[in-house]
Coordinates of C-alpha atoms and ligand atoms in Angstrom, one line a residue:
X1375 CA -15.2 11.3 17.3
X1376 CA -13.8 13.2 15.1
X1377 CA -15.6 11.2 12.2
X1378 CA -18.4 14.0 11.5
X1379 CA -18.6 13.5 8.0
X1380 CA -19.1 9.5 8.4
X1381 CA -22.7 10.2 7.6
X1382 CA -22.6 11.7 4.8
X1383 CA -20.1 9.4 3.7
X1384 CA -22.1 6.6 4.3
X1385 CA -24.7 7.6 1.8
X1386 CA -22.2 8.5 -1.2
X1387 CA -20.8 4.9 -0.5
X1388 CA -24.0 3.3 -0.4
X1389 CA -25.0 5.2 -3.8
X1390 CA -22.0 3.9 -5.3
X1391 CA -22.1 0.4 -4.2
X1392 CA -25.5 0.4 -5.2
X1393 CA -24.9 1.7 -8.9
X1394 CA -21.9 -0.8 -9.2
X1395 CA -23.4 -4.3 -8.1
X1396 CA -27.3 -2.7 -10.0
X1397 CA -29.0 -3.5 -6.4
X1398 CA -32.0 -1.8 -6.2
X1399 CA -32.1 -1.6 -2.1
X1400 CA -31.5 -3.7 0.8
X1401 CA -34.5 -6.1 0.5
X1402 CA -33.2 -7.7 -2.9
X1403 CA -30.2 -8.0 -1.2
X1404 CA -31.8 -10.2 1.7
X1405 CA -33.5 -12.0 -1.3
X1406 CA -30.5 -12.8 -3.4
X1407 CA -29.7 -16.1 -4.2
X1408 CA -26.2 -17.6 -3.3
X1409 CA -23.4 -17.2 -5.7
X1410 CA -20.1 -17.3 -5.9
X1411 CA -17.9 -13.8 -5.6
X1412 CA -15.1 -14.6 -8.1
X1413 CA -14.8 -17.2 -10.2
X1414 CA -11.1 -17.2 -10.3
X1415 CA -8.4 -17.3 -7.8
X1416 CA -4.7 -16.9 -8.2
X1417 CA -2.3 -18.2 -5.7
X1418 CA 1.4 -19.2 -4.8
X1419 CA 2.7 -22.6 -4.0
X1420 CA 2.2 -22.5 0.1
X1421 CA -0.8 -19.7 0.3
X1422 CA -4.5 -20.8 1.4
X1423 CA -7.1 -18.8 0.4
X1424 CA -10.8 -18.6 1.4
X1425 CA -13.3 -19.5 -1.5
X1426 CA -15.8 -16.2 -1.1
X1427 CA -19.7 -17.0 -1.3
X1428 CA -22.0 -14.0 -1.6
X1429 CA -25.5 -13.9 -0.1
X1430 CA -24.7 -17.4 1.7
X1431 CA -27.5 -19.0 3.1
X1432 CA -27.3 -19.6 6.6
X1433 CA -29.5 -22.7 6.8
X1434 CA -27.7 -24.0 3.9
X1435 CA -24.7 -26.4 3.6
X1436 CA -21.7 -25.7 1.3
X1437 CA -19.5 -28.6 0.0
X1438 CA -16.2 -27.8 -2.1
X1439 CA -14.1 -30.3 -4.0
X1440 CA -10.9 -29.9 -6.1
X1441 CA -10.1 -31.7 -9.8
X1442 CA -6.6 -31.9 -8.6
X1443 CA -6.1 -32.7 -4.8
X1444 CA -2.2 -32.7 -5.3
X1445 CA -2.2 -29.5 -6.7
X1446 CA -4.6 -27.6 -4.7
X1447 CA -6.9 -29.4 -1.7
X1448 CA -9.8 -27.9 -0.5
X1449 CA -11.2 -28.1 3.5
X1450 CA -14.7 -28.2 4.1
X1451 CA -15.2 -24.1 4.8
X1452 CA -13.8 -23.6 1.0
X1453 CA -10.3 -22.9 1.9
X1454 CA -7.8 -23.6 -0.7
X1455 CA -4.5 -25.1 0.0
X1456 CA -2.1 -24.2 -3.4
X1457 CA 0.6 -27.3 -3.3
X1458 CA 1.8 -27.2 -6.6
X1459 CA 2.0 -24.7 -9.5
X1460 CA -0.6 -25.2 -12.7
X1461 CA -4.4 -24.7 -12.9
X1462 CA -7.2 -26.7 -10.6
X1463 CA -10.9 -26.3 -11.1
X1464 CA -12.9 -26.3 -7.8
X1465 CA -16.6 -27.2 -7.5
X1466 CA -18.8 -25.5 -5.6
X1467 CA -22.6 -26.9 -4.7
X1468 CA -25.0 -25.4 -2.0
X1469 CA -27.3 -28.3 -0.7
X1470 CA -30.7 -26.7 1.2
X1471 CA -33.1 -29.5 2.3
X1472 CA -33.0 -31.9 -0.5
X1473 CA -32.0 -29.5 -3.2
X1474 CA -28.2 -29.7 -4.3
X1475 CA -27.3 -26.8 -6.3
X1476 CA -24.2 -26.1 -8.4
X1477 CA -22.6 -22.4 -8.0
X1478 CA -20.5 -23.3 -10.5
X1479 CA -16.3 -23.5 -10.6
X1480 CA -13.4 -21.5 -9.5
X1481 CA -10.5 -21.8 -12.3
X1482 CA -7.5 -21.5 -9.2
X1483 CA -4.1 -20.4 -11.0
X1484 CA -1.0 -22.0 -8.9
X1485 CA 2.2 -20.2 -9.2
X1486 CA 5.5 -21.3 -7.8
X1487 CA 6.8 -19.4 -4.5
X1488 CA 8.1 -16.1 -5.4
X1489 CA 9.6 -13.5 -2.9
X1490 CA 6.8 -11.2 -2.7
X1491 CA 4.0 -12.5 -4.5
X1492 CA 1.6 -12.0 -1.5
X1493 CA 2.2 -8.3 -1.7
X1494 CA 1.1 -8.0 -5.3
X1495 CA -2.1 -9.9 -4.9
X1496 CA -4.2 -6.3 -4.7
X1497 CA -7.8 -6.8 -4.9
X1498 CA -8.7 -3.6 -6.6
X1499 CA -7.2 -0.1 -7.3
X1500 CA -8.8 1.4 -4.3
X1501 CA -7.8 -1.2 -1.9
X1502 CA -3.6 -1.9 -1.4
X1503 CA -3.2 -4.7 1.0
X1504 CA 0.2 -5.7 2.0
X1505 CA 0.6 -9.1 4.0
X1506 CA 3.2 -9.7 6.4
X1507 CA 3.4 -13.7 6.5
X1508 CA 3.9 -15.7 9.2
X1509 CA 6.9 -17.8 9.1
X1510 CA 6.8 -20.9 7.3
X1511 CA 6.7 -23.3 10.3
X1512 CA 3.9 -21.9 11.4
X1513 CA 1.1 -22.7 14.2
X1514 CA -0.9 -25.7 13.9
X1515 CA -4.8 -25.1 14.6
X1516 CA -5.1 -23.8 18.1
X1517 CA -7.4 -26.3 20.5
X1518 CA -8.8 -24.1 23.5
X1519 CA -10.7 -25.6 26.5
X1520 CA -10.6 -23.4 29.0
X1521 CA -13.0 -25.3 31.6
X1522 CA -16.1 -23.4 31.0
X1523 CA -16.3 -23.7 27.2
X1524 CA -16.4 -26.5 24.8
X1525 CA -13.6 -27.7 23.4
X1526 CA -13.3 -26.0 19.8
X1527 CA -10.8 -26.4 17.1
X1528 CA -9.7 -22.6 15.5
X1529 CA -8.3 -21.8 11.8
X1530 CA -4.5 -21.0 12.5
X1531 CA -4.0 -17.1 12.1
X1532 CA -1.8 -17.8 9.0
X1533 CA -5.2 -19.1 6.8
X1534 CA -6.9 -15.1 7.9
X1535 CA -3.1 -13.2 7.5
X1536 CA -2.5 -15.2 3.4
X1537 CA -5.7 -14.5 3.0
X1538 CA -5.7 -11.3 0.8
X1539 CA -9.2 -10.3 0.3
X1540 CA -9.5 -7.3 1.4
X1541 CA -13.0 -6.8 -0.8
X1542 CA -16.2 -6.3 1.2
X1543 CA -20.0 -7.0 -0.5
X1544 CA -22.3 -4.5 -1.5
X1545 CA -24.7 -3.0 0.9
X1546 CA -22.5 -4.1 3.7
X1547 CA -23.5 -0.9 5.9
X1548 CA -26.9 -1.1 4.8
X1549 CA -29.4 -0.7 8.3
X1550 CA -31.7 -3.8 7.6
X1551 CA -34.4 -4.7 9.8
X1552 CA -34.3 -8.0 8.7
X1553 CA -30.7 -9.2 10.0
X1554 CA -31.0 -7.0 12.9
X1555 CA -30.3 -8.0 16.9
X1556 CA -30.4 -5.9 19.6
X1557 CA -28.8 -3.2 21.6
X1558 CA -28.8 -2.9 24.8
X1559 CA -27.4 -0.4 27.6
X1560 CA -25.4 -1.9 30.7
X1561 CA -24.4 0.5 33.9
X1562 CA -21.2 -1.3 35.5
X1563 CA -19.1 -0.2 38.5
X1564 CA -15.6 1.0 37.7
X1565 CA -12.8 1.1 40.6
X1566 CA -10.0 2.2 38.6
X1567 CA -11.4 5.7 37.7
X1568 CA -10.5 7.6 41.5
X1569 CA -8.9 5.7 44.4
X1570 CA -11.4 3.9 46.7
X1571 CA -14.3 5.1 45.0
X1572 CA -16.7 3.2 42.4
X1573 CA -17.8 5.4 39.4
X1574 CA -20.4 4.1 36.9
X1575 CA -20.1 4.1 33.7
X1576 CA -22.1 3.1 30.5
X1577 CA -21.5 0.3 27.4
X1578 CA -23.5 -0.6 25.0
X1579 CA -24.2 -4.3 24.4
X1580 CA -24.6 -5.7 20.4
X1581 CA -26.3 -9.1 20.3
X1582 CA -26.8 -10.8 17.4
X1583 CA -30.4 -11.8 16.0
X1584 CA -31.4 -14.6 17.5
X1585 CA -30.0 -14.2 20.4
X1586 CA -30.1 -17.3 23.0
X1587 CA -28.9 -16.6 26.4
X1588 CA -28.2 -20.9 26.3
X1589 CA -25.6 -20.1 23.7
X1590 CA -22.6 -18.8 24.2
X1591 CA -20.9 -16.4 22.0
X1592 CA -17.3 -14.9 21.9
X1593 CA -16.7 -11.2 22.2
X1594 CA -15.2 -8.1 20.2
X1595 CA -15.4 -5.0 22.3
X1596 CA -15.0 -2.0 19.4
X1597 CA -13.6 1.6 20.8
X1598 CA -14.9 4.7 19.1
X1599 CA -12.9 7.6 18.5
X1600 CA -11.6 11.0 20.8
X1601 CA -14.4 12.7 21.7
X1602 CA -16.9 10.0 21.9
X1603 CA -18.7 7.9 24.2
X1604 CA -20.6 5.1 24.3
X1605 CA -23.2 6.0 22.3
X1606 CA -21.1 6.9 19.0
X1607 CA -20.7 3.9 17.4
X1608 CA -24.6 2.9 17.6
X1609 CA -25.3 6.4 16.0
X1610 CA -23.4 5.8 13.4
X1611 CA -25.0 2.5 12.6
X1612 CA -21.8 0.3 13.5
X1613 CA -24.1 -2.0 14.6
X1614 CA -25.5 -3.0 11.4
X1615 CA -22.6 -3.7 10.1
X1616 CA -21.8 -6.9 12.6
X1617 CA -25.9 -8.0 12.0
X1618 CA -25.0 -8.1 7.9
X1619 CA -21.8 -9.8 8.5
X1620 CA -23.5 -12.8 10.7
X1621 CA -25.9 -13.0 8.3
X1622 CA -23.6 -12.7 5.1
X1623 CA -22.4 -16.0 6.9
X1624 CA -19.0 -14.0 7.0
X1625 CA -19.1 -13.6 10.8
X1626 CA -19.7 -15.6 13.5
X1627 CA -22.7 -15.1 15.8
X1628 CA -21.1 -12.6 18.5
X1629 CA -21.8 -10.6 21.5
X1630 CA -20.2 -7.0 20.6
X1631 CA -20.1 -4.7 23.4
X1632 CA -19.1 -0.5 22.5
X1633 CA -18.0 0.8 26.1
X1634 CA -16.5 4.4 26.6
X1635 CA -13.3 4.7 26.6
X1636 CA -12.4 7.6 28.1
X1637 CA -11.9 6.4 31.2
X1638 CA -12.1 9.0 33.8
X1639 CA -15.0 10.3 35.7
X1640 CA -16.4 12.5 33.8
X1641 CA -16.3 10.0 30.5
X1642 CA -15.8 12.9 27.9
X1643 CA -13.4 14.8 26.8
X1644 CA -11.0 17.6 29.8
X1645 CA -8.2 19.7 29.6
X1646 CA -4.8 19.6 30.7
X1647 CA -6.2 20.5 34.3
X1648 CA -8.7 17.4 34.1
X1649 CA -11.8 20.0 33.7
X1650 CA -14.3 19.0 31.5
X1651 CA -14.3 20.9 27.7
X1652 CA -17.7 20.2 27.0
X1653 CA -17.4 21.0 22.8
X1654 CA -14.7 22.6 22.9
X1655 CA -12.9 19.8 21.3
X1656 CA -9.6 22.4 20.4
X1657 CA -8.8 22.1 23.9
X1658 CA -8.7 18.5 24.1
X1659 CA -5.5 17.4 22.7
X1660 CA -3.7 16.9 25.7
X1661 CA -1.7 14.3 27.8
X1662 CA -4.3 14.6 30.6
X1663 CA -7.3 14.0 28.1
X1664 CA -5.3 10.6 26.2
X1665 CA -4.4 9.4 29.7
X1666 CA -8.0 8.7 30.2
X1667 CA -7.9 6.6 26.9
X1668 CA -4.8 4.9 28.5
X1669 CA -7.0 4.1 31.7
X1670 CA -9.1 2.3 29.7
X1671 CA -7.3 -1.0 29.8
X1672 CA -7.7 -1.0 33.4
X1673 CA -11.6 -0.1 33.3
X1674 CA -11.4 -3.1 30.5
X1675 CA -9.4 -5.8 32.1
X1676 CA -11.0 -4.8 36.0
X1677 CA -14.1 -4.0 35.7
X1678 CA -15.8 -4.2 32.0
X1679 CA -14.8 -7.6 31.0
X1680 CA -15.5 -9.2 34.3
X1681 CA -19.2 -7.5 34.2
X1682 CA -20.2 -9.1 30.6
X1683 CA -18.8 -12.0 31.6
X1684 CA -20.8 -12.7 34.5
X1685 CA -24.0 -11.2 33.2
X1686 CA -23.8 -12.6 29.3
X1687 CA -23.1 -15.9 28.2
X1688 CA -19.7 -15.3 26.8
X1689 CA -17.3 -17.7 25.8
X1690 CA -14.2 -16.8 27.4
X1691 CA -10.4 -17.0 26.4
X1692 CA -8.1 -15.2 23.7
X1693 CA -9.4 -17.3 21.0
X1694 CA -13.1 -15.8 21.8
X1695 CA -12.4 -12.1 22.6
X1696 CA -11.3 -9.4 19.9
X1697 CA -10.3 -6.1 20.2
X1698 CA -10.5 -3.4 17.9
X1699 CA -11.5 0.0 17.1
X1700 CA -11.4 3.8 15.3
X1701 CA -8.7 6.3 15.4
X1702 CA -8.5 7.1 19.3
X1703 CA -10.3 3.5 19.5
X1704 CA -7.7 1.9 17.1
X1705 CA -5.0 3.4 19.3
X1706 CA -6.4 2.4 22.4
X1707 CA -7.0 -1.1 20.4
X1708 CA -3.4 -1.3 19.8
X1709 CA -2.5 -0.5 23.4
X1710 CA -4.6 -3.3 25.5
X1711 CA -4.3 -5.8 22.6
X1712 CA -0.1 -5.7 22.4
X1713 CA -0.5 -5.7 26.4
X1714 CA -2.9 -8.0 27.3
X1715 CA -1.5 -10.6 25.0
X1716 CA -2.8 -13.3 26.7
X1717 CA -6.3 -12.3 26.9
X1718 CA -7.0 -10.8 22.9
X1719 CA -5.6 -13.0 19.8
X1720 CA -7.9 -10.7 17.7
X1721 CA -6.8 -7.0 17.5
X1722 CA -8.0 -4.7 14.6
X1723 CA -7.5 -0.8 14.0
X1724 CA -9.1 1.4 11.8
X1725 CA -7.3 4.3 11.1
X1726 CA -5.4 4.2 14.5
X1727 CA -4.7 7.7 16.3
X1728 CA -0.9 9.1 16.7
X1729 CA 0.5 7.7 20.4
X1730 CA 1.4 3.9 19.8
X1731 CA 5.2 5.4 19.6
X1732 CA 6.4 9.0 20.6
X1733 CA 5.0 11.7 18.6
X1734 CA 4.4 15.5 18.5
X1735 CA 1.3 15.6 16.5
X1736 CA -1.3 18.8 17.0
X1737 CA 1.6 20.1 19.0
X1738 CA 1.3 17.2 21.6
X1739 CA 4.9 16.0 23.0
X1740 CA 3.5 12.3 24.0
X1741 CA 6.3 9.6 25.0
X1742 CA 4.9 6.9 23.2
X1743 CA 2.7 3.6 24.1
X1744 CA 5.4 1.5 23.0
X1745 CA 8.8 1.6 21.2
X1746 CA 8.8 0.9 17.7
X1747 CA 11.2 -1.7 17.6
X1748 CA 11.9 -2.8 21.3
X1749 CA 8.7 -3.4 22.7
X1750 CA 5.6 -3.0 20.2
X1751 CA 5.6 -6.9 19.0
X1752 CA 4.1 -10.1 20.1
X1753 CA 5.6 -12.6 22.4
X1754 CA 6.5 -15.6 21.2
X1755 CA 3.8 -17.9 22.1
X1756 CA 1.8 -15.5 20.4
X1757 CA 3.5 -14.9 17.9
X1758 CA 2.1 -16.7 15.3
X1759 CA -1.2 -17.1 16.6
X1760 CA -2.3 -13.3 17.0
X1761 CA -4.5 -11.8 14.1
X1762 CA -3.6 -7.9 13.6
X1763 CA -5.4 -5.5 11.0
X1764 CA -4.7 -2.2 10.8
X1765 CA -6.7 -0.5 7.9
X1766 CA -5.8 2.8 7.1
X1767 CA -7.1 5.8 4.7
X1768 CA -5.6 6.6 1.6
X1769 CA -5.6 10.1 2.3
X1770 CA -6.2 10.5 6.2
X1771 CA -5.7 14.2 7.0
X1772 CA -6.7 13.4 11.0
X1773 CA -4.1 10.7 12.0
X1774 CA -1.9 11.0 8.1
X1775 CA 1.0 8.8 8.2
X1776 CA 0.6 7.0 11.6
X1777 CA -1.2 4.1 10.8
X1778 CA 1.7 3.4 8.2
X1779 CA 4.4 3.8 10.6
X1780 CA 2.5 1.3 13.3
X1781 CA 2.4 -1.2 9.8
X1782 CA 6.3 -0.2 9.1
X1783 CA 7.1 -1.3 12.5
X1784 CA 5.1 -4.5 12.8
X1785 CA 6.3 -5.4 9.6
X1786 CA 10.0 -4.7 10.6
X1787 CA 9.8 -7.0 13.8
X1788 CA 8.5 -10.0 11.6
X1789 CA 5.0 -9.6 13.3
X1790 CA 2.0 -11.2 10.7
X1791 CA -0.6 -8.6 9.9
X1792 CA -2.7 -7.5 7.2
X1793 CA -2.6 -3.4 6.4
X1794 CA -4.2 -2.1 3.6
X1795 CA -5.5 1.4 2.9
X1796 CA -9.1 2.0 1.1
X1797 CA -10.6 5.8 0.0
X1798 CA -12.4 7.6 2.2
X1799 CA -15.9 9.2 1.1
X1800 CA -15.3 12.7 0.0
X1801 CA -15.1 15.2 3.1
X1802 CA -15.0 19.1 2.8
X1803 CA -13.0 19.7 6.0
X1804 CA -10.1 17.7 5.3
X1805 CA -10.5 14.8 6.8
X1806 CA -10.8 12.7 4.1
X1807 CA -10.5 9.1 4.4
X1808 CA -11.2 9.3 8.3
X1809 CA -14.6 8.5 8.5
X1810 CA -17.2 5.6 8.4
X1811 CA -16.5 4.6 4.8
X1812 CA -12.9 3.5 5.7
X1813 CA -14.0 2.2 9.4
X1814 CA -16.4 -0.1 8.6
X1815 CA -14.6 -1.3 5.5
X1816 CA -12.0 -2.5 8.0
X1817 CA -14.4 -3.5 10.5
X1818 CA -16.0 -5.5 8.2
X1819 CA -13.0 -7.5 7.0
X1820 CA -11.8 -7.7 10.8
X1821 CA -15.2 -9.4 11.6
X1822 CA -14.4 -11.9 9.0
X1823 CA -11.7 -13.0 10.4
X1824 CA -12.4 -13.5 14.0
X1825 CA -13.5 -16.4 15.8
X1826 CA -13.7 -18.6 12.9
X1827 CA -13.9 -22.3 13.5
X1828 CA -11.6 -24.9 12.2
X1829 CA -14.1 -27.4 10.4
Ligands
LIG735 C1 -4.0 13.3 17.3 C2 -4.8 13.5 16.3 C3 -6.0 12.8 16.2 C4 -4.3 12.5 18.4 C5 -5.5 11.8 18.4 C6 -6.4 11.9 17.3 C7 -3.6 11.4 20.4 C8 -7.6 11.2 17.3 C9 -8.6 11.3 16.3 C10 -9.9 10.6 16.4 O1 -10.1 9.8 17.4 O2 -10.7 10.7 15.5 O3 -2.8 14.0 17.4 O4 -3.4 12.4 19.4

């Protein structure tokens, strides 16, 4: 991974987020009491918006109610419904055992439907997100039983894609014992790495704390960036941020599963020849080195999927299996998830690597993934029921401009996404705004957005 500085990043990031929200450390975090994140909310005729809780207790229950039902109605998870314009006041109570607790209002400001209004909705100066909306007949909730999971209702995309909070919490990186899981190492047997032989190759398994093997739990499998393997995105701490997420009550409870995906035999980095370059990461920009990357929807589909599905209790199905993933792991995110349709509705990149459509970056003639405007879209069926997030850097000197053009292009064929580009922590080789700081910030909103119930 070309993400070196993600590290040092981290701790600038955590320093500020520290000095802004006057947290002394992680364990007051844990300790906090439940409050609400904003106390206003502004919205157009037509939008839903999720009401945000900080520091949400997961053994509590949270009830919503609106002063004005025909203006704006509330569900049961806090989402607001804007109906008509004008001002509504929703109340927001916490009830844990016996006690019932107020955490006070939110004042939501209804505007009548304008063009763009989504668009201008930007959470903070750092953070630009830019919405493309589903159309307005859009899908009702999805209801999936495939035969060996319950029967579940899920949130339509369009109530994640309105919803423009792009904001994450403080301390949302922190490593904290407390929320933790555990992370395991799995060998499985790859075929599609050389012809009629089995190779093994290494993933690391995420499970949540708590972990039950009588549940079952969906799954995001999260590809690190060129150069990696499987072991990157533990040591830098990715991890933790899925553990503070479940316990934020932001996330579902999840399996997460970090595999390598550079799938050849060697699972690292070669040269044009297929020889192994060791360190010598100059020599690895090459066709023969990103057509291992490629192979990895094979390894994924053929071999990795079927392993964790047999040996974890996964809950199986598009609705309960994400995809996403950092620059070489966004682009390879991109690829299986606008391929494998059928099998991802969730598909998230994080500063996604040049490829997705022909390029010549690093001096690298590649033909391209897809074709901007013929083939790199959703099929109808999933058209509308598909989450995408692509969160980019605002100055990215790695991948630069192509995580714009993948939004351009999405946003030209009509396909609902969220983009949005957050700083980078500061980076003395140029690379700033390709690191952890800006990975995990999308990561984090991704996380939120995946495998949510309908209530
Ligand atoms: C490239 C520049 C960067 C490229 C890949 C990367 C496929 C990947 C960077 C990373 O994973 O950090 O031209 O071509």
């Amino acid at each position: 991974m070309l993400g070196k500085t993600a590290k040092i990043s981290l701790c600038l990031a955590l320093a500020a987020s520290m000095l802004c929200s006057g947290l002394a450390g992680h364990a007051s975090l844990a300790a906090a009491k439940a409050k609400l994140k904003s106390k206003k909310m502004q919205l157009t005729v037509g939008q839903t918006k999720k009401i945000a809780i900080r520091n949400k207790n997961k053994k509590a229950a949270y009830s919503f109610s609106s002063s004005a039902k025909a203006k704006a109605s509330v569900s049961k998870n806090g989402t607001v419904t804007a109906k008509k314009p004008g001002k509504v006041k929703i109340t927001v109570k916490e009830q844990y055992k016996k006690k019932v607790r107020s955490l006070g209002k939110v004042t939501v400001t209804i505007k009548a439907k304008s063009t763009d209004s989504a668009k201008k909705a930007t959470p903070s100066p750092a953070v630009q997100a830019s919405v493309t909306q589903p159309p307005a007949a859009s899908a009702a909730p999805v209801t999936a039983a495939p035969s060996e999971n319950p029967t579940v209702t899920y949130k339509p995309i369009e109530e994640y894609v309105l919803d423009t909070d792009v904001s994450v919490p403080a301390g949302f990186m922190n490593v904290n014992p407390d929320v933790a899981g555990t992370v395991e190492t799995i060998t499985y047997d790859s075929t599609v790495i050389k012809e009629n032989e089995v190779v093994q190759r290494k993933a690391k398994v995420i499970l949540p704390k708590d972990y039950d093997p009588e549940k079952k739990y969906p799954v995001l499998y999260m590809q690190h960036g060129i150069f990696g393997n499987e072991d990157s995105l533990t040591g830098d701490n990715v991890q933790n941020v899925i553990w503070n997420a479940i316990a934020n009550g932001d996330a579902e409870e999840m399996i997460a599963v970090f595999p390598n995906a550079c799938a050849n035999e060697y699972g690292g980095a070669v040269d044009s020849d297929g020889n192994p370059i060791g360190g010598d990461t100059s020599r690895g920009f090459n066709l023969t080195h990103y057509a291992a990357y490629n192979n990895f929807l094979n390894d994924l589909e053929q071999c990795l999927m079927p392993y964790i599905n047999e040996n974890y209790p996964t809950l199986t199905g598009r609705e309960n299996t994400a995809i996403c993933g950092f620059s070489m792991g966004g682009r390879v995110s991109l690829h299986i998830g606008f391929t494998l349709q059928s099998k991802f509705r969730y598909i998230g990149a994080f500063c996604p690597a040049p490829g997705i459509f022909k390029h010549n970056d690093n001096g690298v003639n590649e033909e391209g993934l897809f074709m901007p405007q013929e083939t790199f879209t959703l099929q109808d069926e999933y058209m509308n029921d598909t989450l995408v997030l692509i969160a980019a850097g605002t100055n990215d000197g790695v991948v630069k401009e192509f995580p714009q053009s993948y939004h351009d292009a999405l946003e030209a064929n009509g396909v609902p996404h969220i983009f949005y580009k957050t700083k980078g922590g500061d980076s003395e080789n140029g690379s700033g705004g390709h690191d952890g700081t800006v990975y995990k910030h999308g990561l984090y909103n991704f996380l939120r957005r995946i495998f949510h119930l309908h209530d």
